[in-house]
Amino acid sequence: MDELSELFKVLGDKNRLRIINLLKQRSLCVCEITEILKLAPSTVSRHLSILKHVGIIKDKKDKKWVVYSLNVCYDNVLITVLMPLVLSQLKDDEQAESDLRKLAGIDLNFVCKSKDASEIDSIKNEVTPKVSI
Amino acid sequence: MDELSELFKVLGDKNRLRIINLLKQRSLCVCEITEILKLAPSTVSRHLSILKHVGIIKDKKDKKWVVYSLNVCYDNVLITVLMPLVLSQLKDDEQAESDLRKLAGIDLNFVCKSKDASEIDSIKNEVTPKVSI
DNA sequence: ATTTCATTTCGATAAATATAAAAATGATTA
DNA sequence: TAATCATTTTTATATTTATCGAAATGAAAT
């Protein structure tokens, strides 16, 4: 019951749902999410650690950046069933779509100051794993 | 997104999950739930109104009591998918089972002072609608 | 080595939520 | 009609959670 209510609590925050929605598109560093959500970097970092703690997302270090992404498979049955449901609900959502548009138009040279041209290029060409609903 | 996060927020409270678990067994008045959860009646009433607001439960007036029960079908797609999942997760949960034992052993003459013998009898013989998971 | 950048942790504050006590409501019973 | 009971609403308080700014960390670039 604790596990159940904890997971629902984690999902019961709009900014965390916005992050999940963004990570559905592609993996992101903290700078990028901060830029779109217009929150303090420390706040975004906190949300990310909460999402990571319950196993919804994972991170990996890449040069200066910590790159976050959705987990593709979960060791938890509940999340495994819940996530496709959450992702499907984020379709056709106004806020979710607006965030994705903002993500598409983001200026990586400005948002992540130290990213060089080749890095930016590989991000733009990143293949998004399509999650089937 | 607001609807989604609101629903998760509602489900992200242990006492509300406990109430859902109890109502899975049979319909209940506020006194009974109060007795099992050991919360103030006003607090229980508040939780019930929150659950009712999102459409998870419904109420009906019966003499002095307001009898709450789980909705069997929902006008909301999300809840329709979510509820069976929640109910299945409440199986084999320690707290959930302990609450059900407490419910089985409850002394209705004491908890609901003004209930007469025939009322108590019909409650004990109430047929629980089995929800298929 | 020192500076710069990305991120996290810490500390403080603000906002939201859960809770209970008291008062109000409404209905039943004596 | 007055008293009792079940419930809800209101008000106040306690707790939790979200947020930010500042400081700390750590790694890369100069």
JSON list of C-alpha atoms (C1' of nucleotides) in Angstrom, two decimals, chain B residues 9 13 15-16 39-40 42-43 46-47 61, chain C residues 16-22 26-29:
[
{"chain": "B", "resi": 9, "resn": "LYS", "atom": "CA", "xyz": [-3.10, 12.94, -6.37]},
{"chain": "B", "resi": 13, "resn": "ASP", "atom": "CA", "xyz": [-3.06, 9.02, -0.19]},
{"chain": "B", "resi": 15, "resn": "ASN", "atom": "CA", "xyz": [-6.04, 6.56, 3.86]},
{"chain": "B", "resi": 16, "resn": "ARG", "atom": "CA", "xyz": [-8.01, 6.98, 0.65]},
{"chain": "B", "resi": 39, "resn": "LEU", "atom": "CA", "xyz": [-9.53, 9.22, 12.08]},
{"chain": "B", "resi": 40, "resn": "ALA", "atom": "CA", "xyz": [-11.89, 12.04, 12.97]},
{"chain": "B", "resi": 42, "resn": "SER", "atom": "CA", "xyz": [-14.75, 15.07, 9.60]},
{"chain": "B", "resi": 43, "resn": "THR", "atom": "CA", "xyz": [-11.50, 13.82, 8.09]},
{"chain": "B", "resi": 46, "resn": "ARG", "atom": "CA", "xyz": [-13.46, 14.89, 3.58]},
{"chain": "B", "resi": 47, "resn": "HIS", "atom": "CA", "xyz": [-11.66, 11.88, 2.05]},
{"chain": "B", "resi": 61, "resn": "LYS", "atom": "CA", "xyz": [-28.87, 8.32, 1.80]},
{"chain": "C", "resi": 16, "resn": "DA", "atom": "C1'", "xyz": [-0.74, 22.72, -0.62]},
{"chain": "C", "resi": 17, "resn": "DT", "atom": "C1'", "xyz": [-2.74, 19.11, 1.95]},
{"chain": "C", "resi": 18, "resn": "DA", "atom": "C1'", "xyz": [-4.29, 16.29, 5.93]},
{"chain": "C", "resi": 19, "resn": "DT", "atom": "C1'", "xyz": [-6.10, 16.52, 10.23]},
{"chain": "C", "resi": 20, "resn": "DA", "atom": "C1'", "xyz": [-9.05, 17.55, 14.14]},
{"chain": "C", "resi": 21, "resn": "DA", "atom": "C1'", "xyz": [-12.25, 20.34, 16.94]},
{"chain": "C", "resi": 22, "resn": "DA", "atom": "C1'", "xyz": [-16.20, 23.07, 16.88]},
{"chain": "C", "resi": 26, "resn": "DG", "atom": "C1'", "xyz": [-30.60, 17.56, 8.65]},
{"chain": "C", "resi": 27, "resn": "DA", "atom": "C1'", "xyz": [-33.02, 13.80, 9.71]},
{"chain": "C", "resi": 28, "resn": "DT", "atom": "C1'", "xyz": [-34.89, 10.43, 13.07]},
{"chain": "C", "resi": 29, "resn": "DT", "atom": "C1'", "xyz": [-36.58, 9.21, 17.49]}
]
